[in-house]
Coordinates of C-alpha atoms (C1' of nucleotides) in Angstrom, one line a residue:
Chain A
M6 CA -60.9 3.2 84.0
P7 CA -58.7 0.5 85.4
A8 CA -60.8 -2.1 83.5
A9 CA -59.9 -5.5 84.7
D10 CA -63.5 -6.6 84.4
P11 CA -65.1 -7.1 81.0
R12 CA -68.2 -5.2 82.0
Q13 CA -66.1 -2.2 83.1
H14 CA -64.2 -2.5 79.9
A15 CA -67.5 -2.4 77.9
Y16 CA -68.6 0.6 79.9
A17 CA -65.4 2.5 79.1
R18 CA -66.0 1.9 75.4
F19 CA -69.7 2.8 75.8
V20 CA -68.8 6.2 77.1
V21 CA -66.2 6.9 74.4
A22 CA -68.3 5.7 71.6
H23 CA -71.1 7.9 72.8
A24 CA -68.9 10.9 73.0
L25 CA -67.5 10.4 69.5
I26 CA -70.8 9.7 67.9
T27 CA -72.5 12.6 69.5
E28 CA -69.7 14.9 68.5
R29 CA -70.1 13.8 64.9
I30 CA -73.8 14.2 64.8
E31 CA -73.6 17.7 66.2
A32 CA -71.1 18.5 63.6
A33 CA -73.3 17.2 60.8
L34 CA -76.3 19.1 62.1
A35 CA -74.3 22.3 62.4
A36 CA -73.0 21.8 58.9
A37 CA -76.5 21.5 57.6
D38 CA -77.5 24.7 59.4
L39 CA -79.7 22.8 61.8
P40 CA -80.1 23.2 65.5
S41 CA -78.5 20.9 68.0
L42 CA -79.5 17.5 69.4
D43 CA -81.2 18.9 72.5
W44 CA -83.7 20.8 70.4
Y45 CA -84.2 17.6 68.4
D46 CA -84.9 15.6 71.6
V47 CA -87.5 18.0 72.8
L48 CA -89.2 18.2 69.4
W49 CA -89.2 14.4 69.2
V50 CA -90.7 13.7 72.6
L51 CA -93.4 16.2 71.8
E52 CA -94.1 14.8 68.4
S53 CA -94.3 11.3 69.7
A54 CA -96.8 12.3 72.4
P55 CA -100.5 12.3 71.8
E56 CA -101.5 15.6 70.1
G57 CA -97.9 16.7 70.2
R58 CA -98.1 18.0 73.7
L59 CA -96.6 17.3 77.0
R60 CA -96.1 19.0 80.4
M61 CA -92.7 20.4 81.1
A62 CA -91.8 17.8 83.7
D63 CA -92.7 15.0 81.3
I64 CA -90.4 16.4 78.7
A65 CA -87.7 16.5 81.3
R66 CA -88.2 12.9 82.3
R67 CA -88.4 11.5 78.8
A68 CA -85.6 13.4 77.3
V69 CA -83.5 13.2 80.5
F70 CA -83.0 16.9 81.0
S71 CA -83.2 18.9 84.2
R72 CA -86.4 20.9 84.8
S73 CA -84.8 24.2 84.4
N74 CA -83.0 23.2 81.3
V75 CA -86.4 22.3 79.8
T76 CA -87.7 25.7 80.7
R77 CA -84.9 27.4 78.9
L78 CA -85.0 25.1 76.0
A79 CA -88.7 25.7 75.6
D80 CA -88.1 29.4 75.7
R81 CA -85.7 29.2 72.8
L82 CA -87.9 26.8 70.8
Q83 CA -90.8 29.0 71.4
K84 CA -88.9 32.1 70.3
A85 CA -88.1 30.1 67.1
G86 CA -91.8 29.3 66.6
L87 CA -91.3 25.5 67.0
V88 CA -93.4 25.0 70.1
A89 CA -96.0 27.0 72.0
R90 CA -96.9 27.0 75.6
A91 CA -100.4 26.5 76.9
D92 CA -102.0 26.2 80.3
C93 CA -102.6 22.8 81.7
P94 CA -106.3 22.2 82.2
Q95 CA -106.1 19.6 85.0
D96 CA -103.4 21.4 87.0
G97 CA -103.2 25.1 87.4
R98 CA -99.5 24.9 88.2
G99 CA -98.6 23.0 85.1
T100 CA -97.6 24.2 81.6
M101 CA -98.2 22.3 78.5
C102 CA -95.7 22.5 75.6
V103 CA -97.1 21.9 72.2
I104 CA -95.2 21.3 69.0
T105 CA -96.2 23.6 66.1
A106 CA -96.3 22.7 62.4
R107 CA -93.0 24.4 61.9
G108 CA -91.6 22.4 64.8
R109 CA -92.7 19.2 63.1
A110 CA -91.3 20.2 59.8
L111 CA -88.0 21.1 61.3
R112 CA -87.8 17.9 63.2
A113 CA -88.3 16.0 60.0
R114 CA -85.5 17.8 58.3
M115 CA -83.2 17.2 61.3
W116 CA -84.1 13.5 61.3
A117 CA -83.0 13.1 57.7
V118 CA -79.5 14.2 58.8
Y119 CA -79.6 12.6 62.2
R120 CA -80.7 9.2 60.8
K121 CA -77.9 9.2 58.2
Q122 CA -75.4 9.7 60.9
I123 CA -76.8 7.1 63.2
D124 CA -76.8 4.6 60.4
G125 CA -73.3 5.4 59.3
L126 CA -71.6 5.8 62.7
F127 CA -73.5 3.3 64.8
G128 CA -75.8 1.1 62.8
A129 CA -73.2 0.1 60.3
H130 CA -71.2 -1.7 62.9
L131 CA -74.0 -3.8 64.2
S132 CA -75.8 -6.8 62.7
V133 CA -79.5 -6.9 63.3
R134 CA -79.0 -9.6 65.8
E135 CA -76.4 -7.6 67.7
A136 CA -78.7 -4.6 67.6
E137 CA -81.5 -6.5 69.1
A138 CA -79.4 -8.0 71.8
L139 CA -78.0 -4.6 72.6
S140 CA -81.4 -3.1 72.7
S141 CA -82.6 -5.6 75.2
S142 CA -79.6 -5.2 77.5
L143 CA -80.0 -1.4 77.4
Q144 CA -83.7 -1.8 78.0
R145 CA -83.0 -3.7 81.2
M146 CA -80.7 -0.9 82.4
I147 CA -83.2 1.8 81.5
S148 CA -86.1 0.1 83.2
S149 CA -84.0 -0.4 86.3
L150 CA -82.9 3.2 86.4
R151 CA -86.4 4.5 85.9
Q152 CA -87.7 2.2 88.5
D153 CA -85.2 3.6 91.0
E154 CA -86.2 7.1 90.2
K155 CA -89.8 6.3 91.1
E156 CA -88.9 4.7 94.3
T157 CA -86.6 7.6 95.3
A158 CA -89.5 10.0 94.6
Chain B
M274 CA -86.4 8.9 67.0
P275 CA -88.9 7.3 64.6
A276 CA -87.2 4.0 65.1
A277 CA -88.5 1.5 62.6
D278 CA -85.1 0.0 62.2
P279 CA -83.7 -2.2 65.1
R280 CA -80.4 -0.4 64.9
Q281 CA -81.9 2.9 65.3
H282 CA -84.0 1.6 68.1
A283 CA -80.8 0.4 69.8
Y284 CA -79.3 3.8 69.3
A285 CA -82.2 5.5 70.9
R286 CA -81.8 3.3 74.0
F287 CA -78.0 3.8 73.9
V288 CA -78.4 7.5 74.2
V289 CA -81.0 7.3 77.0
A290 CA -79.1 4.7 79.0
H291 CA -76.0 6.9 78.7
A292 CA -77.8 9.9 80.0
L293 CA -79.4 8.2 82.9
I294 CA -76.3 6.4 84.0
T295 CA -74.1 9.5 83.7
E296 CA -76.7 11.5 85.7
R297 CA -76.5 8.9 88.5
I298 CA -72.8 8.7 88.6
E299 CA -72.5 12.4 88.8
A300 CA -74.9 12.4 91.7
A301 CA -73.0 9.7 93.5
L302 CA -69.7 11.6 93.1
A303 CA -71.3 14.8 94.3
A304 CA -72.8 13.0 97.2
A305 CA -69.3 11.8 98.2
D306 CA -67.9 15.3 97.9
L307 CA -65.9 14.3 94.9
P308 CA -65.3 16.2 91.6
S309 CA -67.2 15.4 88.5
L310 CA -66.6 12.9 85.7
D311 CA -64.6 15.2 83.5
W312 CA -62.0 15.7 86.1
Y313 CA -61.9 11.9 86.5
D314 CA -61.4 11.5 82.8
V315 CA -58.4 13.8 82.6
L316 CA -56.8 12.2 85.7
W317 CA -57.3 8.8 84.3
V318 CA -55.9 9.4 80.8
L319 CA -52.9 11.0 82.5
E320 CA -52.5 8.2 85.0
S321 CA -52.7 5.5 82.3
A322 CA -50.0 7.3 80.2
P323 CA -46.3 6.6 80.7
E324 CA -44.9 8.7 83.5
G325 CA -48.4 10.1 84.1
R326 CA -47.9 12.8 81.5
L327 CA -49.4 13.8 78.2
R328 CA -49.6 16.8 75.9
M329 CA -52.8 18.8 76.0
A330 CA -53.9 17.7 72.6
D331 CA -53.5 14.1 73.5
I332 CA -55.6 14.5 76.6
A333 CA -58.3 16.1 74.3
R334 CA -58.2 13.2 71.9
R335 CA -58.2 10.4 74.4
A336 CA -60.9 11.9 76.7
V337 CA -62.9 13.3 73.8
F338 CA -62.8 16.9 74.9
S339 CA -62.3 20.1 72.9
R340 CA -58.8 21.6 73.1
S341 CA -60.0 24.7 74.9
N342 CA -62.0 22.6 77.3
V343 CA -58.8 20.8 78.2
T344 CA -57.0 24.0 78.8
R345 CA -59.6 25.2 81.2
L346 CA -60.0 21.8 82.9
A347 CA -56.2 21.7 83.4
D348 CA -56.3 25.2 84.9
R349 CA -58.8 24.0 87.5
L350 CA -57.0 20.7 88.2
Q351 CA -53.7 22.6 88.5
K352 CA -55.3 25.0 91.0
A353 CA -56.4 22.0 93.0
G354 CA -52.9 20.6 92.9
L355 CA -53.9 17.5 91.0
V356 CA -51.8 18.1 87.9
A357 CA -48.9 20.3 87.0
R358 CA -47.9 21.8 83.7
A359 CA -44.4 21.4 82.1
D360 CA -42.8 22.5 78.9
C361 CA -42.7 20.0 76.2
P362 CA -39.0 19.1 75.4
Q363 CA -39.5 18.1 71.7
D364 CA -41.9 20.9 70.8
G365 CA -41.6 24.4 72.1
R366 CA -45.3 25.0 71.4
G367 CA -46.5 22.1 73.4
T368 CA -47.4 21.8 77.0
M369 CA -47.2 18.7 79.0
C370 CA -49.7 18.0 81.8
V371 CA -48.5 15.7 84.6
I372 CA -50.6 14.1 87.2
T373 CA -49.3 14.7 90.8
A374 CA -49.4 12.3 93.7
R375 CA -52.5 14.1 95.0
G376 CA -54.0 13.6 91.6
R377 CA -53.4 9.9 91.7
A378 CA -54.8 9.7 95.2
L379 CA -57.9 11.5 94.3
R380 CA -58.5 9.5 91.2
A381 CA -58.3 6.3 93.2
R382 CA -60.9 7.6 95.7
M383 CA -63.1 8.6 92.8
W384 CA -62.7 5.2 91.2
A385 CA -64.0 3.5 94.2
V386 CA -67.3 5.4 93.9
Y387 CA -67.3 5.3 90.1
R388 CA -66.7 1.6 89.9
K389 CA -69.5 0.8 92.3
Q390 CA -71.9 2.8 90.1
I391 CA -70.7 1.2 86.9
D392 CA -71.2 -2.2 88.4
G393 CA -74.6 -1.5 89.8
L394 CA -76.1 0.5 87.0
F395 CA -74.5 -1.0 83.9
G396 CA -72.6 -4.1 84.7
A397 CA -75.3 -5.7 86.7
H398 CA -77.5 -6.0 83.6
L399 CA -74.9 -7.7 81.4
S400 CA -73.5 -11.2 81.4
V401 CA -69.8 -11.5 80.8
R402 CA -70.6 -12.8 77.3
E403 CA -72.9 -9.9 76.5
A404 CA -70.3 -7.5 77.8
E405 CA -67.7 -9.0 75.6
A406 CA -69.9 -8.8 72.6
L407 CA -70.8 -5.3 73.3
S408 CA -67.2 -4.3 73.8
S409 CA -66.3 -5.6 70.4
S410 CA -69.2 -3.9 68.6
L411 CA -68.3 -0.6 70.3
Q412 CA -64.6 -1.1 69.5
R413 CA -65.5 -1.4 65.8
M414 CA -67.4 1.9 66.0
I415 CA -64.6 3.6 67.9
S416 CA -61.9 2.5 65.5
S417 CA -63.9 3.6 62.6
L418 CA -64.6 7.0 64.1
R419 CA -61.0 7.6 65.1
Q420 CA -59.9 6.5 61.7
D421 CA -62.1 9.1 60.0
E422 CA -60.6 11.7 62.3
K423 CA -57.1 11.0 61.1
E424 CA -58.2 11.1 57.4
T425 CA -60.0 14.4 57.9
A426 CA -56.9 15.9 59.5
Chain C
dA169 C1' -112.0 26.0 106.3
dT170 C1' -107.0 26.8 107.2
dA171 C1' -102.3 26.1 107.9
dA172 C1' -98.4 23.3 106.6
dT173 C1' -96.3 20.5 103.0
dT174 C1' -95.4 19.1 98.4
dT175 C1' -95.2 19.8 93.5
dA176 C1' -94.7 22.5 88.9
dG177 C1' -92.4 25.8 86.7
dT178 C1' -89.4 29.6 86.4
dT179 C1' -85.5 32.7 87.5
dG180 C1' -80.9 34.7 89.4
dC181 C1' -76.4 33.9 89.7
dA182 C1' -72.1 31.7 89.3
dA183 C1' -69.6 28.3 86.7
dT184 C1' -68.8 26.0 82.4
dT185 C1' -68.7 25.5 77.4
dG186 C1' -67.9 26.5 72.4
dC187 C1' -66.3 29.2 68.8
dA188 C1' -63.5 32.4 66.9
dA189 C1' -59.6 35.1 67.4
dT190 C1' -54.8 35.3 69.1
dC191 C1' -49.9 34.4 70.1
dA192 C1' -45.9 31.6 69.7
dT193 C1' -43.4 28.0 67.6
dG194 C1' -42.3 24.7 64.1
dA195 C1' -42.3 23.1 59.2
dC196 C1' -41.8 23.9 54.4
dG197 C1' -40.7 26.1 49.7
dG198 C1' -38.0 29.1 47.3
Chain D
dC3 C1' -31.9 32.3 55.3
dC4 C1' -36.6 34.3 54.9
dG5 C1' -41.4 34.5 54.2
dT6 C1' -45.5 31.7 54.3
dC7 C1' -48.2 28.4 56.2
dA8 C1' -49.7 25.0 59.7
dT9 C1' -50.0 23.6 64.6
dG10 C1' -50.4 23.8 69.9
dA11 C1' -52.2 26.1 73.4
dT12 C1' -54.6 29.8 75.4
dT13 C1' -58.1 33.5 75.9
dG14 C1' -62.3 36.7 75.1
dC15 C1' -66.9 36.7 74.7
dA16 C1' -71.5 35.1 74.2
dA17 C1' -74.4 31.3 75.1
dT18 C1' -75.6 27.5 78.0
dT19 C1' -75.9 25.0 82.3
dG20 C1' -76.7 23.7 87.2
dC21 C1' -78.1 24.8 91.7
dA22 C1' -80.6 27.0 94.9
dA23 C1' -84.1 30.3 95.7
dC24 C1' -88.7 31.8 94.6
dT25 C1' -93.8 32.0 93.2
dA26 C1' -98.0 29.8 92.6
dA27 C1' -101.1 26.1 92.9
dA28 C1' -102.5 21.7 94.7
dT29 C1' -102.6 18.2 98.5
dT30 C1' -102.8 16.8 103.2
dA31 C1' -103.8 17.1 108.0
dT32 C1' -106.0 19.4 111.6

DNA sequence: ATAATTTAGTTGCAATTGCAATCATGACGG
DNA sequence: CCGTCATGATTGCAATTGCAACTAAATTAT
């Protein structure tokens, strides 16, 4: 990244920090005999949805995964008893994915480890003020990216 | 991410923004018939090293890839004529990876596309002041993470 | 109603990845 | 000097991914 520009410079660090932090979190989860982050993401988007259920495509959008990836992830989570599939009442093509009690329990256990890592690796280096500023910048990016998505579709 | 804490909240957005931006950049590169970001990363760390050469493990550290991943990436880059391998003079076990002229040329073409995406998706939402603040926060995280690495080793 | 188009989800296949060996070389202690 | 241990890079194998094809159901237009 031939970063003359301070924004490009920030981006380069953004990418590296993300990679390093993710690597560490995965290691911490593995060390605690817990599944990886993508499982967590699916469980979390489900748990935060009303009744713990979402359609496959919604999981994909919220967790930023490809559709086919969500299908496969759901297969594995289902095999592990963490989610169940159900027909979608409004749309015969759709499939709902529902988090189970075991799924909720596992997510909570993962969060204990995950949170500790976030706090130690990321949060510890930000003041509350910085965190808020960062949040709002990131929110601008995210809204803009999601907006584009809709327009393209 | 049950984000009560503003830092955890920032982290959640950090991850989502990263995923969305990366997805878009990969799409832009593919649309321009260019290779993916991991090729770029290897080419860039090489190009920014003295004489365009680094040992495999150094590539791995700087680009945040696993060792075996670098081996395979180098295989593909080599097959494409973008890098060459050479023995390491100081250490008989080591392998140097050297970027070729074609490698430099390709990286430059990729950077044209990459830069445009960074500016549009990331930079456009940050003032210079914000970018600088973000850079310094991220730098703190990165230094701390890299420091830990050394201590663990 | 019916044919054509779009959308949701899944699947086949090829390519990529991660982890645990493996092989070769260097470093160290006796 | 020799045996043991650590390190650099690669490779085998199983698991995961991405893309394009596919099936089924809904939407639209005729």
